[in-house]
mmCIF file of C-alpha atoms in Angstrom:
data_model
loop_
_atom_site.group_PDB
_atom_site.id
_atom_site.type_symbol
_atom_site.label_atom_id
_atom_site.label_comp_id
_atom_site.label_asym_id
_atom_site.label_seq_id
_atom_site.Cartn_x
_atom_site.Cartn_y
_atom_site.Cartn_z
ATOM 1 C CA MET L 1 -0.255 0.072 -0.047
ATOM 2 C CA GLY L 2 3.000 2.518 1.117
ATOM 3 C CA GLU L 3 4.295 1.981 -2.578
ATOM 4 C CA ALA L 4 1.065 2.251 -4.413
ATOM 5 C CA THR L 5 0.824 5.904 -2.474
ATOM 6 C CA VAL L 6 4.158 6.589 -3.436
ATOM 7 C CA LYS L 7 3.109 6.370 -6.969
ATOM 8 C CA SER L 8 0.128 8.226 -6.918
ATOM 9 C CA LEU L 9 2.255 11.166 -5.626
ATOM 10 C CA GLU L 10 4.805 10.973 -7.761
ATOM 11 C CA GLY L 11 1.960 11.192 -10.476
ATOM 12 C CA ARG L 12 0.579 14.121 -9.263
ATOM 13 C CA THR L 13 3.984 15.325 -8.959
ATOM 14 C CA ALA L 14 4.355 14.793 -12.846
ATOM 15 C CA ALA L 15 1.500 16.870 -13.588
ATOM 16 C CA SER L 16 1.797 20.009 -11.946
ATOM 17 C CA PRO L 17 1.440 22.924 -13.799
ATOM 18 C CA SER L 18 3.558 23.398 -16.927
ATOM 19 C CA PRO L 19 5.663 26.739 -16.987
ATOM 20 C CA MET L 20 4.158 29.785 -19.013
ATOM 21 C CA PRO L 21 4.155 28.805 -22.484
ATOM 22 C CA ASP L 22 6.734 30.654 -25.080
ATOM 23 C CA GLY L 23 5.869 32.667 -28.217
ATOM 24 C CA ASP L 24 5.283 29.603 -30.224
ATOM 25 C CA GLY L 25 2.687 28.261 -27.933
ATOM 26 C CA VAL L 26 0.703 31.711 -27.958
ATOM 27 C CA ARG L 27 1.327 32.091 -31.289
ATOM 28 C CA ALA L 28 -0.291 28.633 -31.956
ATOM 29 C CA ARG L 29 -3.387 29.430 -29.717
ATOM 30 C CA LEU L 30 -4.160 32.519 -31.991
ATOM 31 C CA ARG L 31 -3.888 30.700 -34.853
ATOM 32 C CA ALA L 32 -6.244 27.778 -33.792
ATOM 33 C CA PRO L 33 -9.896 27.531 -34.730
ATOM 34 C CA ARG L 34 -12.042 28.962 -31.985
ATOM 35 C CA ARG L 35 -16.133 29.723 -31.703
ATOM 36 C CA PRO L 36 -16.126 33.527 -32.853
ATOM 37 C CA ARG L 37 -18.500 35.801 -30.464
ATOM 38 C CA ILE L 38 -20.810 37.691 -32.280
ATOM 39 C CA TRP L 39 -20.832 41.082 -30.551
ATOM 40 C CA PHE L 40 -16.920 40.779 -31.501
ATOM 41 C CA GLU L 41 -17.447 39.894 -35.025
ATOM 42 C CA ILE L 42 -20.320 42.576 -35.447
ATOM 43 C CA LEU L 43 -18.133 45.549 -33.773
ATOM 44 C CA LEU L 44 -15.115 44.096 -36.139
ATOM 45 C CA ILE L 45 -17.399 44.206 -39.342
ATOM 46 C CA GLY L 46 -18.773 47.373 -38.548
ATOM 47 C CA VAL L 47 -15.647 49.313 -37.228
ATOM 48 C CA SER L 48 -13.624 47.833 -40.636
ATOM 49 C CA TYR L 49 -16.299 49.155 -42.807
ATOM 50 C CA TRP L 50 -16.351 52.313 -41.632
ATOM 51 C CA THR L 51 -12.657 52.795 -41.501
ATOM 52 C CA TYR L 52 -12.667 51.073 -45.269
ATOM 53 C CA SER L 53 -15.141 54.023 -46.280
ATOM 54 C CA LEU L 54 -13.338 56.614 -44.513
ATOM 55 C CA ILE L 55 -9.870 55.896 -45.896
ATOM 56 C CA ARG L 56 -11.535 55.119 -49.360
ATOM 57 C CA ASN L 57 -13.188 58.218 -49.725
ATOM 58 C CA ALA L 58 -10.471 60.336 -48.185
ATOM 59 C CA VAL L 59 -7.620 59.493 -50.994
ATOM 60 C CA PRO L 60 -7.372 62.350 -53.021
ATOM 61 C CA GLU L 61 -9.497 61.845 -56.086
ATOM 62 C CA GLN L 62 -6.647 63.234 -58.631
ATOM 63 C CA LYS L 63 -9.401 63.665 -61.192
ATOM 64 C CA ALA L 64 -6.623 64.939 -64.149
ATOM 65 C CA GLN L 65 -4.709 61.415 -63.333
ATOM 66 C CA ALA L 66 -7.910 59.685 -63.372
ATOM 67 C CA LEU L 67 -8.905 60.268 -66.789
ATOM 68 C CA LYS L 68 -5.442 59.733 -68.030
ATOM 69 C CA ASN L 69 -5.415 56.730 -66.609
ATOM 70 C CA ALA L 70 -8.643 55.375 -68.020
ATOM 71 C CA ASP L 71 -7.768 56.406 -71.127
ATOM 72 C CA TRP L 72 -4.394 54.292 -70.906
ATOM 73 C CA ILE L 73 -6.498 51.385 -69.726
ATOM 74 C CA TRP L 74 -8.946 51.299 -72.464
ATOM 75 C CA ASP L 75 -5.960 51.627 -75.290
ATOM 76 C CA VAL L 76 -4.581 48.671 -73.604
ATOM 77 C CA GLU L 77 -7.986 46.677 -74.007
ATOM 78 C CA LYS L 78 -7.996 47.933 -77.745
ATOM 79 C CA SER L 79 -4.409 46.625 -78.228
ATOM 80 C CA LEU L 80 -5.265 43.245 -76.728
ATOM 81 C CA GLY L 81 -8.476 43.337 -78.737
ATOM 82 C CA LEU L 82 -10.559 43.079 -75.716
ATOM 83 C CA ALA L 83 -12.175 46.570 -75.549
ATOM 84 C CA PHE L 84 -15.897 45.147 -75.272
ATOM 85 C CA GLU L 85 -17.423 47.286 -72.748
ATOM 86 C CA GLN L 86 -18.510 50.144 -74.442
ATOM 87 C CA SER L 87 -20.640 47.381 -76.859
ATOM 88 C CA VAL L 88 -21.876 45.442 -73.706
ATOM 89 C CA ASN L 89 -23.174 48.667 -71.954
ATOM 90 C CA HIS L 90 -25.043 49.979 -74.980
ATOM 91 C CA ALA L 91 -26.764 46.657 -75.775
ATOM 92 C CA VAL L 92 -28.019 45.877 -72.257
ATOM 93 C CA ASN L 93 -29.105 49.590 -71.906
ATOM 94 C CA SER L 94 -31.462 48.988 -74.713
ATOM 95 C CA VAL L 95 -33.243 46.724 -72.536
ATOM 96 C CA THR L 96 -34.957 48.856 -70.127
ATOM 97 C CA TRP L 97 -35.803 46.084 -67.455
ATOM 98 C CA LEU L 98 -32.553 44.127 -67.448
ATOM 99 C CA ILE L 99 -30.584 47.154 -67.014
ATOM 100 C CA VAL L 100 -32.785 48.580 -64.260
ATOM 101 C CA SER L 101 -32.055 45.114 -62.827
ATOM 102 C CA MET L 102 -28.285 45.344 -62.861
ATOM 103 C CA ASN L 103 -28.665 48.774 -61.524
ATOM 104 C CA TYR L 104 -30.020 47.845 -58.320
ATOM 105 C CA TYR L 105 -28.125 44.137 -58.316
ATOM 106 C CA TYR L 106 -24.587 46.504 -58.426
ATOM 107 C CA ALA L 107 -26.235 48.553 -55.529
ATOM 108 C CA THR L 108 -27.455 45.712 -53.016
ATOM 109 C CA LEU L 109 -25.844 42.447 -53.489
ATOM 110 C CA HIS L 110 -22.543 43.354 -52.886
ATOM 111 C CA PHE L 111 -23.400 44.131 -49.516
ATOM 112 C CA VAL L 112 -26.088 41.656 -48.869
ATOM 113 C CA VAL L 113 -24.616 38.501 -50.502
ATOM 114 C CA THR L 114 -20.985 39.271 -48.704
ATOM 115 C CA ILE L 115 -22.656 39.559 -45.429
ATOM 116 C CA GLY L 116 -24.930 36.476 -45.664
ATOM 117 C CA VAL L 117 -22.219 34.536 -46.392
ATOM 118 C CA LEU L 118 -20.505 35.691 -43.123
ATOM 119 C CA VAL L 119 -23.586 35.089 -41.098
ATOM 120 C CA TRP L 120 -23.540 31.255 -42.947
ATOM 121 C CA LEU L 121 -20.007 30.860 -42.151
ATOM 122 C CA TYR L 122 -20.472 32.144 -38.187
ATOM 123 C CA ARG L 123 -23.590 29.734 -37.712
ATOM 124 C CA TRP L 124 -22.665 26.586 -39.733
ATOM 125 C CA GLN L 125 -18.856 26.712 -40.489
ATOM 126 C CA PRO L 126 -17.550 28.543 -37.072
ATOM 127 C CA GLY L 127 -14.292 26.909 -37.634
ATOM 128 C CA ARG L 128 -13.502 28.327 -41.188
ATOM 129 C CA TYR L 129 -15.280 31.288 -40.053
ATOM 130 C CA ALA L 130 -11.802 33.330 -38.878
ATOM 131 C CA ALA L 131 -9.955 32.096 -41.630
ATOM 132 C CA SER L 132 -12.393 33.283 -44.175
ATOM 133 C CA ARG L 133 -13.254 36.601 -43.017
ATOM 134 C CA THR L 134 -9.238 37.087 -42.684
ATOM 135 C CA VAL L 135 -9.306 36.516 -46.512
ATOM 136 C CA LEU L 136 -11.997 39.237 -47.041
ATOM 137 C CA PHE L 137 -10.392 41.293 -44.928
ATOM 138 C CA ALA L 138 -6.869 41.442 -46.285
ATOM 139 C CA THR L 139 -8.327 41.885 -49.669
ATOM 140 C CA THR L 140 -10.001 44.739 -48.817
ATOM 141 C CA GLY L 141 -7.076 46.517 -47.092
ATOM 142 C CA VAL L 142 -4.916 46.007 -50.095
ATOM 143 C CA ALA L 143 -7.341 47.333 -52.354
ATOM 144 C CA LEU L 144 -7.144 50.442 -50.143
ATOM 145 C CA VAL L 145 -3.264 50.603 -51.764
ATOM 146 C CA GLY L 146 -4.411 50.253 -55.293
ATOM 147 C CA TYR L 147 -7.179 53.157 -54.761
ATOM 148 C CA TYR L 148 -4.162 55.383 -53.463
ATOM 149 C CA LEU L 149 -1.670 54.445 -55.956
ATOM 150 C CA TYR L 150 -3.762 54.043 -59.079
ATOM 151 C CA PRO L 151 -6.686 56.849 -59.228
ATOM 152 C CA LEU L 152 -9.108 55.554 -61.865
ATOM 153 C CA ALA L 153 -12.090 56.652 -63.316
ATOM 154 C CA PRO L 154 -14.957 54.376 -64.630
ATOM 155 C CA PRO L 155 -15.690 54.175 -68.399
ATOM 156 C CA ARG L 156 -19.239 56.542 -67.454
ATOM 157 C CA LEU L 157 -17.021 59.296 -66.426
ATOM 158 C CA MET L 158 -14.446 59.186 -69.304
ATOM 159 C CA ASN L 159 -14.143 62.059 -71.695
ATOM 160 C CA GLY L 160 -14.769 61.802 -75.397
ATOM 161 C CA GLN L 161 -16.666 58.561 -75.045
ATOM 162 C CA SER L 162 -20.318 57.544 -75.408
ATOM 163 C CA PHE L 163 -20.502 55.348 -72.014
ATOM 164 C CA VAL L 164 -23.841 55.258 -70.391
ATOM 165 C CA ASP L 165 -24.590 56.008 -66.909
ATOM 166 C CA THR L 166 -27.080 54.089 -66.533
ATOM 167 C CA VAL L 167 -28.115 54.905 -63.125
ATOM 168 C CA LEU L 168 -28.649 58.301 -64.389
ATOM 169 C CA VAL L 169 -30.336 57.881 -67.678
ATOM 170 C CA HIS L 170 -32.871 55.180 -65.905
ATOM 171 C CA HIS L 171 -33.143 57.353 -62.773
ATOM 172 C CA THR L 172 -32.709 54.260 -60.457
ATOM 173 C CA TRP L 173 -30.938 54.324 -57.124
ATOM 174 C CA GLY L 174 -27.716 52.362 -57.841
ATOM 175 C CA SER L 175 -24.023 53.732 -57.639
ATOM 176 C CA MET L 176 -22.541 55.731 -55.000
ATOM 177 C CA ALA L 177 -20.784 57.688 -57.601
ATOM 178 C CA SER L 178 -23.767 58.752 -59.304
ATOM 179 C CA GLY L 179 -26.681 61.608 -59.176
ATOM 180 C CA ASN L 180 -26.942 62.793 -55.791
ATOM 181 C CA LEU L 181 -24.822 60.030 -54.002
ATOM 182 C CA LYS L 182 -21.654 60.972 -56.039
ATOM 183 C CA HIS L 183 -20.676 63.601 -53.408
ATOM 184 C CA MET L 184 -20.518 60.952 -50.920
ATOM 185 C CA SER L 185 -17.846 58.569 -52.359
ATOM 186 C CA ASN L 186 -14.631 58.804 -54.062
ATOM 187 C CA GLN L 187 -15.733 58.609 -57.991
ATOM 188 C CA TYR L 188 -12.330 57.910 -59.100
ATOM 189 C CA ALA L 189 -11.740 54.626 -56.890
ATOM 190 C CA ALA L 190 -12.420 52.127 -59.912
ATOM 191 C CA MET L 191 -8.910 49.972 -59.236
ATOM 192 C CA PRO L 192 -8.924 47.306 -58.195
ATOM 193 C CA SER L 193 -13.034 46.159 -58.247
ATOM 194 C CA MET L 194 -13.899 45.086 -55.036
ATOM 195 C CA HIS L 195 -17.272 44.410 -56.343
ATOM 196 C CA ILE L 196 -15.442 41.168 -58.190
ATOM 197 C CA GLY L 197 -12.966 40.929 -54.974
ATOM 198 C CA TRP L 198 -15.982 40.352 -52.879
ATOM 199 C CA SER L 199 -18.044 38.370 -54.825
ATOM 200 C CA LEU L 200 -15.732 36.254 -56.143
ATOM 201 C CA TRP L 201 -14.776 35.589 -52.233
ATOM 202 C CA CYS L 202 -18.443 34.465 -51.693
ATOM 203 C CA GLY L 203 -18.302 32.110 -55.007
ATOM 204 C CA LEU L 204 -14.928 30.567 -53.917
ATOM 205 C CA ILE L 205 -16.084 30.091 -50.018
ATOM 206 C CA ILE L 206 -19.268 28.717 -50.978
ATOM 207 C CA PHE L 207 -18.045 26.541 -53.643
ATOM 208 C CA ALA L 208 -15.513 24.908 -51.193
ATOM 209 C CA LEU L 209 -17.882 24.553 -48.195
ATOM 210 C CA ALA L 210 -21.084 23.961 -49.190
ATOM 211 C CA SER L 211 -22.297 20.431 -49.649
ATOM 212 C CA ALA L 212 -25.482 20.683 -52.079
ATOM 213 C CA PRO L 213 -24.779 20.780 -55.755
ATOM 214 C CA TRP L 214 -27.058 23.681 -56.361
ATOM 215 C CA ALA L 215 -25.521 26.048 -53.934
ATOM 216 C CA ARG L 216 -21.995 25.272 -55.267
ATOM 217 C CA ILE L 217 -23.484 26.191 -58.925
ATOM 218 C CA LEU L 218 -24.901 29.719 -58.052
ATOM 219 C CA GLY L 219 -21.487 30.142 -56.104
ATOM 220 C CA LEU L 220 -19.576 30.248 -59.410
ATOM 221 C CA LEU L 221 -22.431 31.905 -61.055
ATOM 222 C CA TYR L 222 -22.340 34.516 -58.833
ATOM 223 C CA PRO L 223 -18.670 36.454 -59.350
ATOM 224 C CA ALA L 224 -19.824 35.765 -63.060
ATOM 225 C CA ALA L 225 -22.785 37.362 -63.162
ATOM 226 C CA THR L 226 -21.219 40.593 -61.115
ATOM 227 C CA LEU L 227 -18.510 40.871 -63.808
ATOM 228 C CA VAL L 228 -21.426 41.274 -66.601
ATOM 229 C CA VAL L 229 -23.165 43.690 -64.265
ATOM 230 C CA ILE L 230 -19.802 45.828 -63.474
ATOM 231 C CA VAL L 231 -19.333 46.038 -67.432
ATOM 232 C CA ALA L 232 -22.956 46.961 -68.439
ATOM 233 C CA THR L 233 -23.289 49.419 -66.024
ATOM 234 C CA ALA L 234 -20.395 50.954 -67.163
ATOM 235 C CA ASN L 235 -18.825 51.503 -63.710
ATOM 236 C CA HIS L 236 -15.809 49.324 -64.594
ATOM 237 C CA PHE L 237 -13.440 48.580 -67.038
ATOM 238 C CA TRP L 238 -12.775 44.275 -67.179
ATOM 239 C CA LEU L 239 -9.198 44.965 -65.970
ATOM 240 C CA ASP L 240 -10.683 46.357 -62.863
ATOM 241 C CA ALA L 241 -11.846 42.744 -62.024
ATOM 242 C CA VAL L 242 -8.696 41.435 -62.820
ATOM 243 C CA GLY L 243 -7.157 44.081 -60.137
ATOM 244 C CA GLY L 244 -9.968 42.639 -57.731
ATOM 245 C CA MET L 245 -8.860 38.793 -58.218
ATOM 246 C CA ILE L 246 -5.140 40.048 -57.530
ATOM 247 C CA CYS L 247 -6.289 41.535 -54.167
ATOM 248 C CA LEU L 248 -8.553 38.380 -53.676
ATOM 249 C CA ALA L 249 -5.294 36.030 -54.190
ATOM 250 C CA PHE L 250 -3.023 38.293 -51.526
ATOM 251 C CA GLY L 251 -6.140 37.665 -48.958
ATOM 252 C CA PHE L 252 -6.010 33.924 -49.468
ATOM 253 C CA THR L 253 -2.071 34.295 -49.074
ATOM 254 C CA VAL L 254 -2.059 36.082 -45.817
ATOM 255 C CA SER L 255 -4.940 33.877 -44.151
ATOM 256 C CA TYR L 256 -2.660 30.627 -45.189
ATOM 257 C CA CYS L 257 0.337 32.216 -43.832
ATOM 258 C CA TRP L 258 -1.616 32.864 -40.623
ATOM 259 C CA TYR L 259 -3.365 29.533 -40.316
ATOM 260 C CA GLY L 260 -1.582 27.395 -42.204
ATOM 261 C CA ALA L 261 -4.084 26.047 -44.259
ATOM 262 C CA LEU L 262 -6.644 27.003 -46.795
ATOM 263 C CA PRO L 263 -10.332 27.872 -44.969
ATOM 264 C CA GLN L 264 -11.771 24.762 -46.383
ATOM 265 C CA ARG L 265 -8.756 22.587 -45.241
ATOM 266 C CA LEU L 266 -9.670 23.425 -41.790
ATOM 267 C CA PRO L 267 -12.404 21.955 -39.242
ATOM 268 C CA LYS L 268 -15.791 22.976 -39.718
ATOM 269 C CA LEU L 269 -16.927 22.934 -36.271
ATOM 270 C CA VAL L 270 -14.816 24.093 -33.104
ATOM 271 C CA GLU L 271 -15.260 22.014 -29.676
ATOM 272 C CA THR L 272 -16.785 24.088 -26.905
ATOM 273 C CA PRO L 273 -14.590 23.414 -23.773
ATOM 274 C CA LYS L 274 -16.943 21.119 -21.116
ATOM 275 C CA PRO L 275 -16.531 22.965 -17.984
ATOM 276 C CA VAL L 276 -15.543 20.722 -14.923
ATOM 277 C CA ALA L 277 -18.667 19.871 -13.034
ATOM 278 C CA GLN L 278 -18.522 20.860 -8.983
ATOM 279 C CA GLY L 279 -17.340 17.870 -7.077
ATOM 280 C CA GLY L 280 -16.074 15.928 -10.143
ATOM 281 C CA PRO L 281 -12.623 15.086 -11.074
ATOM 282 C CA SER L 282 -9.987 17.605 -10.244
ATOM 283 C CA PRO L 283 -7.727 19.120 -12.902
ATOM 284 C CA VAL L 284 -4.869 16.932 -11.451
ATOM 285 C CA THR L 285 -6.730 13.776 -12.081
ATOM 286 C CA GLU L 286 -7.550 14.799 -15.712
ATOM 287 C CA THR L 287 -3.794 15.159 -16.399
ATOM 288 C CA ALA L 288 -2.468 12.717 -14.931
ATOM 289 C CA THR L 289 0.313 10.891 -16.188
ATOM 290 C CA GLU L 290 0.995 7.471 -17.363
ATOM 291 C CA THR L 291 2.937 6.265 -13.934
ATOM 292 C CA ASP L 292 -0.193 7.206 -12.154
ATOM 293 C CA ARG L 293 -2.500 5.613 -14.975
ATOM 294 C CA GLU L 294 -0.309 2.498 -13.881
ATOM 295 C CA ALA L 295 -0.911 2.594 -10.377
ATOM 296 C CA GLN L 296 -4.469 2.996 -10.896
ATOM 297 C CA PRO L 297 -5.131 -1.016 -10.414
ATOM 298 C CA GLU L 298 -2.627 -1.262 -7.712
ATOM 299 C CA ARG L 299 -4.706 1.273 -5.403
ATOM 300 C CA LEU L 300 -7.696 -0.218 -6.193
ATOM 301 C CA SER L 301 -6.685 -4.074 -5.135
ATOM 302 C CA SER L 302 -5.102 -2.479 -2.001
ATOM 303 C CA GLY L 303 -8.523 -0.631 -1.141
ATOM 304 C CA LYS L 304 -6.848 2.613 -1.431
#
């Protein structure tokens, strides 16, 4: 019996609290998937979007340079034989119901779908939420650098071209850079296109994580439809969409470097730690060493 007691004490001694974790341990805990807190996420998204809007609109408009850059983009697309924006703009504008629908699409789905995907991740994919959100935030953050370094006028504001501002022509509420809303937003921040950056983020996340085939198909169609909309409404060149894709690639890279995996490779759910019931086993018992476990049969046989 004395030997069993000694072994038990040895086991308890071996299970004493470990020293303070080093830097690698702290980083590992920060990177580990955890259940997001709703109040923190709402606050984070709200403050982030407010900051994004503030910085984007505070960037000097640099109208002359923005128009010059638009002419250069247009010339590049012509040299590539892919300057199709004007033809699409005129063709869709001739179908009133279609272009009006696209105006509302441009104004609303950019926010509605993105928020919807965030809510879906939070509710049903909590283990992948933080990594996916990091992709979106990093994508948006690097876009601000593009707005500052490369002011660009949208096609509808170009000089000497016949692009149609579909919001003004059809009197629909749409672009923040048209009509009475134009004074609330920087009109010359077309590169990169975050309509494409955000919609492609939504599409890829849905395609990678959704289980229903119809949802995955819709995920792929959403950014494709958004590309048609931004071109038809003359709010972007197709090269702006390429800029949005590059920003998204940067966002995925940042998330991968931090979490060590793409969102779909992370666990879907996060286990919630179970509190130790009052009167239950102590933390020392739960962290018993191999020596303590070997001693348990001997203690039982000896009546301890």
